Coordinates of C-alpha atoms in Angstrom, one line a residue:
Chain A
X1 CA 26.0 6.2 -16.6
X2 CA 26.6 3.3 -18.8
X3 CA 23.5 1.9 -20.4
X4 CA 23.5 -1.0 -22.4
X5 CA 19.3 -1.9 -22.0
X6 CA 16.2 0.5 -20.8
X7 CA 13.2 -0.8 -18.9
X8 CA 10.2 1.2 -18.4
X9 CA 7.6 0.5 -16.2
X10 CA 3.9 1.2 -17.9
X11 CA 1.1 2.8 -15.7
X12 CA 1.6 6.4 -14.8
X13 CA 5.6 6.3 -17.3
X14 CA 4.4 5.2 -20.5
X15 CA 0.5 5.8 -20.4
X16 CA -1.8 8.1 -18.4
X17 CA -3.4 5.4 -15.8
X18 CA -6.0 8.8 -15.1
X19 CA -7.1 8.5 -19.1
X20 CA -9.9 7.0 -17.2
X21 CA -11.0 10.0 -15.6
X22 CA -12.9 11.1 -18.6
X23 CA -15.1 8.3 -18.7
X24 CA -15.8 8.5 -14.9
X25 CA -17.0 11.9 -15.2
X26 CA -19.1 10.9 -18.1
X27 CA -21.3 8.2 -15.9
X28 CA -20.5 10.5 -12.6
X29 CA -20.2 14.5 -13.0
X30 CA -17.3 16.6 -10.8
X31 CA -16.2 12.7 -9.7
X32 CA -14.1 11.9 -12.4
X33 CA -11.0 12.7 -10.9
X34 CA -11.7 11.4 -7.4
X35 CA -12.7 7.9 -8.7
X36 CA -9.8 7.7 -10.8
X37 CA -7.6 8.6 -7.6
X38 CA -8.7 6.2 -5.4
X39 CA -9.0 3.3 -7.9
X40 CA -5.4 4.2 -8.8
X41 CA -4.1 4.5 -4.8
X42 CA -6.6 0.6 -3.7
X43 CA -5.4 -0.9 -7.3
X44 CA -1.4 -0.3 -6.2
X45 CA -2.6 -1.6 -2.2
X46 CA -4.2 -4.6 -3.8
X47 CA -1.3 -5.6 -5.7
X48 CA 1.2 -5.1 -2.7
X49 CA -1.1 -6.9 -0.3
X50 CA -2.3 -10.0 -2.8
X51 CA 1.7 -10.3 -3.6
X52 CA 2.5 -10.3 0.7
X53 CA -0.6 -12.9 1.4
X54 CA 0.2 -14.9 -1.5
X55 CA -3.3 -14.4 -3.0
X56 CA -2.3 -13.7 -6.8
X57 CA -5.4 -12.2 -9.2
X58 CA -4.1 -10.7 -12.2
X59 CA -4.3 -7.2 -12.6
X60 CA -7.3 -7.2 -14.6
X61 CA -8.9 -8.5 -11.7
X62 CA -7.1 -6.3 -9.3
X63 CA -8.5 -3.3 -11.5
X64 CA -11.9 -4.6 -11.2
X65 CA -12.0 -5.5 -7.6
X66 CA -10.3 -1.4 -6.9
X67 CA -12.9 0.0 -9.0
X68 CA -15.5 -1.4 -7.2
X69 CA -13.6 -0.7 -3.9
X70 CA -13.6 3.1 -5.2
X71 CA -17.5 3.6 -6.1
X72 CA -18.3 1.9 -2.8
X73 CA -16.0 4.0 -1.6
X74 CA -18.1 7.8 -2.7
X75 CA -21.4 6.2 -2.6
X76 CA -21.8 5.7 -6.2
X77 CA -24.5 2.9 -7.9
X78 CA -23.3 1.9 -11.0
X79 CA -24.5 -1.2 -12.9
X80 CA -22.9 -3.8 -14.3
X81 CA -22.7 -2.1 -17.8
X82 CA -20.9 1.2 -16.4
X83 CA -18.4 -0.5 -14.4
X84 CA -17.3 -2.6 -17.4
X85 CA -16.9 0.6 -19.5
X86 CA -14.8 2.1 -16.8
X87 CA -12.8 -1.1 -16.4
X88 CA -12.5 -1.4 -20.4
X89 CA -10.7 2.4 -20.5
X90 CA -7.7 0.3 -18.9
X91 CA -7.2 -0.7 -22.2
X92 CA -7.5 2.7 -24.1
X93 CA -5.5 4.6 -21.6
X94 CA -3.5 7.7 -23.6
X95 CA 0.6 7.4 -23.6
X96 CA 2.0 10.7 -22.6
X97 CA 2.3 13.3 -25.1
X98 CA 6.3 13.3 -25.6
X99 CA 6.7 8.9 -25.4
X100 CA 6.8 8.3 -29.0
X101 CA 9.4 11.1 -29.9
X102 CA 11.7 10.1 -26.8
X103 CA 11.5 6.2 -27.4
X104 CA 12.6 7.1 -30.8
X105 CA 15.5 8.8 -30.0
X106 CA 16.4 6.2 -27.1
X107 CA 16.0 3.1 -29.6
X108 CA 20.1 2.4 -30.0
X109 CA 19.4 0.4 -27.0
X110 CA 17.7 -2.6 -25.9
X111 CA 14.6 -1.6 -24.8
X112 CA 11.1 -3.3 -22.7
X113 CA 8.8 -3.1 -20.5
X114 CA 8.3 -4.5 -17.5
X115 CA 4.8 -3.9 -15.9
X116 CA 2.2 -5.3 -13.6
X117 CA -0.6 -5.5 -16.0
X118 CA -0.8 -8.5 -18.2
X119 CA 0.2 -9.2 -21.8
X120 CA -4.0 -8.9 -22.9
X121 CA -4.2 -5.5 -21.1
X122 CA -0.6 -4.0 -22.5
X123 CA -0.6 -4.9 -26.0
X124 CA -3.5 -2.9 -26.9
X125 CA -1.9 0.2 -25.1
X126 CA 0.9 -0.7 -27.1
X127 CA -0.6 -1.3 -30.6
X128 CA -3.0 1.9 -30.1
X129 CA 0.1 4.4 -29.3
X130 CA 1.7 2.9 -32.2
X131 CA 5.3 1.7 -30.2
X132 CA 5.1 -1.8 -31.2
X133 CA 8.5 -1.8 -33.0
X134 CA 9.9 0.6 -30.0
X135 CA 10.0 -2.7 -27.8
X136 CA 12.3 -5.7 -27.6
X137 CA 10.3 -7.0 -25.4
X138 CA 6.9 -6.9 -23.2
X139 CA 7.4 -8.4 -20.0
X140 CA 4.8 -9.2 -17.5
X141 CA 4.7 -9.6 -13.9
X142 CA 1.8 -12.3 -14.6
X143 CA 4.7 -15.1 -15.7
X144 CA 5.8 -15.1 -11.8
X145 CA 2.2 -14.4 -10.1
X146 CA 3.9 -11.5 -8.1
X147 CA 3.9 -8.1 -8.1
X148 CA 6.3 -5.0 -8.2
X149 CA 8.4 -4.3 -5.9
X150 CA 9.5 -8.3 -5.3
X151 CA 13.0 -9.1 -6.6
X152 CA 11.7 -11.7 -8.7
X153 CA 9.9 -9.4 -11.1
X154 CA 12.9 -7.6 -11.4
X155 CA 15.2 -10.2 -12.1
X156 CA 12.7 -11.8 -14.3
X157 CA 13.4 -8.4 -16.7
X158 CA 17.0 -8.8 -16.6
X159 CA 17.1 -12.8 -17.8
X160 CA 14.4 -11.5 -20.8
X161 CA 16.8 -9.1 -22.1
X162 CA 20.0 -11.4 -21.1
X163 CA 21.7 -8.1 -19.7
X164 CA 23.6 -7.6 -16.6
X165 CA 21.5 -5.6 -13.6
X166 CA 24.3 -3.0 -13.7
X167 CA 24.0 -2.0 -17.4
X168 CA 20.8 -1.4 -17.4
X169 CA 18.1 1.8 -16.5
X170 CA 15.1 1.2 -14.8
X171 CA 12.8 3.9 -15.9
X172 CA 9.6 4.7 -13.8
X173 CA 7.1 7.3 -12.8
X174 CA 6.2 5.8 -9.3
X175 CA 8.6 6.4 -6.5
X176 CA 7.7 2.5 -5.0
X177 CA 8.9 0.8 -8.4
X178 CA 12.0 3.2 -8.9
X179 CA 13.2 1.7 -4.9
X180 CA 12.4 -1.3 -5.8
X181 CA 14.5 -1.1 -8.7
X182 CA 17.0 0.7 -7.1
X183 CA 17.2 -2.1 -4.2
X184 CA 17.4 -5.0 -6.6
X185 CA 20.9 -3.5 -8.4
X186 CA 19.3 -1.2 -11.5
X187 CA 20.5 1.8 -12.6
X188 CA 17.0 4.2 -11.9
X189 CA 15.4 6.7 -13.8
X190 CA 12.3 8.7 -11.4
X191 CA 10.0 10.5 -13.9
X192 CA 8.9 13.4 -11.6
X193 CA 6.2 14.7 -13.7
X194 CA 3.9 16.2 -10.9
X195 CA 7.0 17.6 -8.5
X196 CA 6.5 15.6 -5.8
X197 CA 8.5 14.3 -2.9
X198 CA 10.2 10.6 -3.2
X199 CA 9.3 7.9 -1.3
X200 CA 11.4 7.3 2.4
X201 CA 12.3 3.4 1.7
X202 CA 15.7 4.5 2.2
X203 CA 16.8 4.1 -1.8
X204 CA 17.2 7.1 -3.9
X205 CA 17.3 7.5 -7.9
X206 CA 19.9 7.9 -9.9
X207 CA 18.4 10.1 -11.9
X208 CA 15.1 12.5 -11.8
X209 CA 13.6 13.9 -14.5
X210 CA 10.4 15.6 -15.4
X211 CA 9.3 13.6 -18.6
X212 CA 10.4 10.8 -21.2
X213 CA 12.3 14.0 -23.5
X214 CA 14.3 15.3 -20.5
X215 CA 15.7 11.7 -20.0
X216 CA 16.1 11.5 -24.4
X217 CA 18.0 14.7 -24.0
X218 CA 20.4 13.6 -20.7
X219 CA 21.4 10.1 -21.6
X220 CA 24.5 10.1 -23.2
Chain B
X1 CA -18.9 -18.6 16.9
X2 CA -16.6 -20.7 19.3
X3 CA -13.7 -18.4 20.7
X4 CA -11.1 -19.8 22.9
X5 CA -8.6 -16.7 22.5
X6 CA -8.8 -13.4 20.7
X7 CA -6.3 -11.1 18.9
X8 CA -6.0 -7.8 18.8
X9 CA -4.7 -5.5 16.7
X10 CA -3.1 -2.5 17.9
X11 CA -3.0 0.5 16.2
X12 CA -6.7 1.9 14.9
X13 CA -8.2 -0.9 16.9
X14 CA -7.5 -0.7 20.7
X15 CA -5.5 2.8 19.7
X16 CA -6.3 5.9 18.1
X17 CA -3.5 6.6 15.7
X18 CA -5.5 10.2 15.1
X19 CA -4.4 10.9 18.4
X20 CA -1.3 12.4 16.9
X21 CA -3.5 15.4 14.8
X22 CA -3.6 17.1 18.3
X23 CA -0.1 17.6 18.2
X24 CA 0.2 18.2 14.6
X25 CA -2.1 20.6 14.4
X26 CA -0.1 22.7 17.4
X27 CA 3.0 23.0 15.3
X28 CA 1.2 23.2 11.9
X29 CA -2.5 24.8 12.6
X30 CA -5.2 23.4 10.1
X31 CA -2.9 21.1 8.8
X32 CA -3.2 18.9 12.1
X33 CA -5.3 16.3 10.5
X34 CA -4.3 16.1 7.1
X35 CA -0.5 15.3 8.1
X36 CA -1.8 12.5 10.3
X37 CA -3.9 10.8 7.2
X38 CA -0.6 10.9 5.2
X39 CA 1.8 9.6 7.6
X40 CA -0.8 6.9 8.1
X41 CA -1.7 6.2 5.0
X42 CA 2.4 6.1 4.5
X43 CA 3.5 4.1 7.1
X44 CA 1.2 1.2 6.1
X45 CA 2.3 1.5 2.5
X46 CA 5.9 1.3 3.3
X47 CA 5.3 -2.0 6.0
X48 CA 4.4 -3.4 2.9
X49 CA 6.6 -2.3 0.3
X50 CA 9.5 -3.5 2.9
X51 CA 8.0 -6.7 3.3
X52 CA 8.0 -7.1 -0.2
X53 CA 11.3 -5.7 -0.9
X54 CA 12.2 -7.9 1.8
X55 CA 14.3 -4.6 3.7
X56 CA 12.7 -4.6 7.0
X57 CA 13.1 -1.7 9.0
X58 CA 11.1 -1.7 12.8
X59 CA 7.9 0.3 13.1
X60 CA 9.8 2.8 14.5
X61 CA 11.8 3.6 11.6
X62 CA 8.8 3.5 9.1
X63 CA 6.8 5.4 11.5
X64 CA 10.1 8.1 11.2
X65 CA 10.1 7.7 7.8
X66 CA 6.3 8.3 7.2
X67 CA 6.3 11.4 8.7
X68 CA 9.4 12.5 7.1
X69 CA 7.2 12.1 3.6
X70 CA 4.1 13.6 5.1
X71 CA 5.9 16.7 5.8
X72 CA 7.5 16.9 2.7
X73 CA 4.3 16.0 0.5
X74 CA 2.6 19.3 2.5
X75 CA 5.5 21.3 1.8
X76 CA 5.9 22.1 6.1
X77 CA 8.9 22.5 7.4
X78 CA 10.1 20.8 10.6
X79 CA 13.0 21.0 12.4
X80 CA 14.3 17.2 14.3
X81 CA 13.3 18.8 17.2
X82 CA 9.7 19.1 15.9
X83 CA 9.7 15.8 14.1
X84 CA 11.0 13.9 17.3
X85 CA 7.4 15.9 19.6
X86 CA 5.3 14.3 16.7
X87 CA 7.3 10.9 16.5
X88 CA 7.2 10.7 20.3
X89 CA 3.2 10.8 20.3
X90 CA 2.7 7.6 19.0
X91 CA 4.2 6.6 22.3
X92 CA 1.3 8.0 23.7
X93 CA -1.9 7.2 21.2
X94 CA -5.3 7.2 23.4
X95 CA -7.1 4.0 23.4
X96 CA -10.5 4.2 22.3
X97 CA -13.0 5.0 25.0
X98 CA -15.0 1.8 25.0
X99 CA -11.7 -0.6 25.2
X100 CA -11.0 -1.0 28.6
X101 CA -14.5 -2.1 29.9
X102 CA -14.8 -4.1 26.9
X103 CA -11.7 -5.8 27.5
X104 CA -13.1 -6.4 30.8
X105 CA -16.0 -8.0 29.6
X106 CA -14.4 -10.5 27.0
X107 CA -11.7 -11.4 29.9
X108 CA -12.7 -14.5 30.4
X109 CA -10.5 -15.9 27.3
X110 CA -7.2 -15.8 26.8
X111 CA -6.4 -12.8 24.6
X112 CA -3.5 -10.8 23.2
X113 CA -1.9 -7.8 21.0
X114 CA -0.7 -8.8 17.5
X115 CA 0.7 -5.8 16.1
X116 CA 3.2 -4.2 13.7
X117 CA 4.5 -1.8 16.4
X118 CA 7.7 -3.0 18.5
X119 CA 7.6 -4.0 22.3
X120 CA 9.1 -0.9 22.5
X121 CA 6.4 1.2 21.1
X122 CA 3.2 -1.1 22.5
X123 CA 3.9 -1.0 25.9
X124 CA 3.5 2.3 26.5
X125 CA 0.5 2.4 25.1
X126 CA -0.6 -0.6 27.1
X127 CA 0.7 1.0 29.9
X128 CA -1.0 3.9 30.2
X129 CA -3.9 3.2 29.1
X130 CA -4.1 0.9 32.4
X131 CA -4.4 -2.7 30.1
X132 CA -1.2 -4.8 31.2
X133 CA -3.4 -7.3 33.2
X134 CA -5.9 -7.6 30.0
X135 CA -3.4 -9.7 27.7
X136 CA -1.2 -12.7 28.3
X137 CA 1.2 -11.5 25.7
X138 CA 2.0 -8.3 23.6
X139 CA 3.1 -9.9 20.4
X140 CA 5.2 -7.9 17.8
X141 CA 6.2 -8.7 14.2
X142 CA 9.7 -7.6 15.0
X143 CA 10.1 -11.0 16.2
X144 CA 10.3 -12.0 12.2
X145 CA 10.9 -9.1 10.4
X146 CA 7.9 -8.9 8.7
X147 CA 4.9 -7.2 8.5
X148 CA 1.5 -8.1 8.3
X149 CA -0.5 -9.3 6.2
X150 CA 2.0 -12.1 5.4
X151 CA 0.8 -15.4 6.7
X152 CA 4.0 -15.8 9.1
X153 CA 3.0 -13.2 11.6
X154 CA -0.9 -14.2 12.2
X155 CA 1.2 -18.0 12.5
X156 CA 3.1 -16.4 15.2
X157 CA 0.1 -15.7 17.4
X158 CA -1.2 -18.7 17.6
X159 CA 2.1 -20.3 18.2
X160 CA 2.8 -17.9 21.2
X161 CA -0.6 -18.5 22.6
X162 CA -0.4 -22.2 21.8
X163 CA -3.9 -22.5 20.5
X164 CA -5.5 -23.4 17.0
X165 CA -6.5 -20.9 14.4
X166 CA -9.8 -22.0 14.1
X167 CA -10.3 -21.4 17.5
X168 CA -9.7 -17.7 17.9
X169 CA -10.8 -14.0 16.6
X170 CA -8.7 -12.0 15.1
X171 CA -10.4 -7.8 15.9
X172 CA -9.2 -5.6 13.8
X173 CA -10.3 -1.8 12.1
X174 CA -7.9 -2.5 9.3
X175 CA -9.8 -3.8 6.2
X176 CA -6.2 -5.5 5.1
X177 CA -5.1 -6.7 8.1
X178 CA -8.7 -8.4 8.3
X179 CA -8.6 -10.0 4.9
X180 CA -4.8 -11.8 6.0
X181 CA -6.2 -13.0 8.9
X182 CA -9.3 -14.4 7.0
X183 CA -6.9 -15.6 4.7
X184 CA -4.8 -17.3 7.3
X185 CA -7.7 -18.9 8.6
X186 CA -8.8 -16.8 12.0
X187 CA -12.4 -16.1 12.8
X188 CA -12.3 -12.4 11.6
X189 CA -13.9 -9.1 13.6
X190 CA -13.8 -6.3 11.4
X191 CA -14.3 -3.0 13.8
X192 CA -15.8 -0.7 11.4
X193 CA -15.8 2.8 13.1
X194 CA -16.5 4.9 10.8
X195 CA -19.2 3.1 8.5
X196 CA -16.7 2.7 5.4
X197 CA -16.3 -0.4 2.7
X198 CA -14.5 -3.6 3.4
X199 CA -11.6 -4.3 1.3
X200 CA -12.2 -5.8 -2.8
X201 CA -9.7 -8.9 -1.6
X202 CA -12.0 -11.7 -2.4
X203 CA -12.3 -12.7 1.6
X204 CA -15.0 -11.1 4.0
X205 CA -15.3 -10.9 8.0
X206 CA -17.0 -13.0 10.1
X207 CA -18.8 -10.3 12.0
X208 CA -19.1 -6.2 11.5
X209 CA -19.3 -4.5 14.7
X210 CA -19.1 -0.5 15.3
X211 CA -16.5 -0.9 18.1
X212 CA -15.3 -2.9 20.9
X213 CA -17.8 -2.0 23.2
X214 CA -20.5 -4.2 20.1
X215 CA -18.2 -7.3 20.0
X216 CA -18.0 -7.7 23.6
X217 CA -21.8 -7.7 24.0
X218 CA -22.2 -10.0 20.8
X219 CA -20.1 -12.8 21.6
X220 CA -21.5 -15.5 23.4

């Protein structure tokens, strides 16, 4: 495995996307974790669908719009002022406890991310875990008003970094991305931090691992 | 409301995709019905990621596929043998109760199937369930290699049924396959059977009925 550049995808890789499930149970007791689940499952079918009818919002919208899809969804009022709290811990959510230490011993390569959410609502996740320097670049699927998995956001990472497909590691928690990535030409890292199956879309990794330090410590 | 020829969808709208749990829950007792939520929920995810990736594979294959991944997910074991009885159901979903006296009763248009499924998997189900003089055509998606909700397939209908979008209804349970044909530009029945939210997409139905049986004494 030759790898010149590293991509990593954000939500659920880099940063805990169910942060947010502290707040939830806050504002709704014992439901914390079910909010957080659906909101996560309708904000990925919101993207897929938007990018397959052509209907672009960005994914600050998107996480709005699935938030509000998952309090409908369990019955739950909340005003105005809750669901902008909820919607503002998108922009607090934790990175994974071993991501600084990993990234660090990764850094002899070109390294970005490549992510769905846009530049406003990644560079605070950024700044807060301190891993501003760790990044050549933040790329954003919001330049091509598309989502993950098409092509084009793919290829948009590969012209940022002016690197070759084939030298470089696609790095991502979700089993969706990682085939996408696989099916545009990457080299693809699956984190498999929960143990659970891959996705059937015919693609496999290259490499699974459990966390960000087991992929520090296999990479040659 | 003016409605010169109506759509259907297929499967969760004229056909019970739970029908499966039956058989499910014979090979895998108590597990009947949560297998057939993640196969569903799968299968649709993986129409869309497909369409995105642009890697078709017919409804067959995802419906193969789907399974495959909600077998693993519950940690079951299933020999082909198995898997082929459970894959083999969908060729025989039961319509829902109401449909074929509704049908009846909204005959006096021209109307049709616009679904996901092959010609190979929908006529079956069309056959059995004793509706092959209810529609002038069965109309897949395999025809474009595509699946809904992208624009080109709702197209398609009207095409084969040579009439004008704003002319028809589009009747359908699927919240996302209601919001593409509201964004295509259909009159839009959302069949909502089990009192649950409409999608956050930024479109809304023309009309909310509880099943077939309610739309066919609502329109005109």
């Amino acid at each position: 495995m030759s790898v010149k550049a590293i991509f990593f995808d954000a939500y659920g890789t880099l940063f805990d996307v169910h942060s947010v499930s502290e707040k939830c149970e806050q504002f709704f007791p014992e439901k914390g974790m079910q909010i957080s689940e659906i909101w996560r499952m309708k904000q990925l079918e919101y993207t897929w669908l938007r990018s397959l009818m052509d209907r672009y919002e960005d994914f600050w919208k998107v996480t709005e719009d699935s938030l509000l899809f998952a309090l409908k969804a369990l019955d739950l009022q909340a005003s105005q002022e809750i669901r902008s709290a909820l919607l503002n811990e998108y922009l607090r959510l934790k990175a994974f406890p071993e991501v600084p230490k990993a990234l660090e011993m990764l850094s002899n390569r070109k390294m970005a991310i490549l992510s769905n959410g846009t530049q406003e609502m990644l560079n605070p996740l950024v700044r807060n875990a301190n891993l501003t320097e760790a990044f050549n670049e933040v790329i954003s699927v919001d330049e091509l008003k598309i989502y993950k998995p098409y092509m084009g956001v793919y290829e948009l990472g590969t012209a940022k970094l002016s690197i070759n497909k084939t030298d470089a590691l696609f790095v991502t928690s979700n089993p969706w991305d990682a085939s996408g990535a696989k099916t545009f030409g990457f080299q693809v890292c699956w984190i498999n931090r929960n143990n659970k199956p891959f996705d059937e879309l015919g693609v496999q990794p290259d490499l699974v691992v459990k966390n960000l330090e087991e992929l520090a410590n296999t990479l040659p």
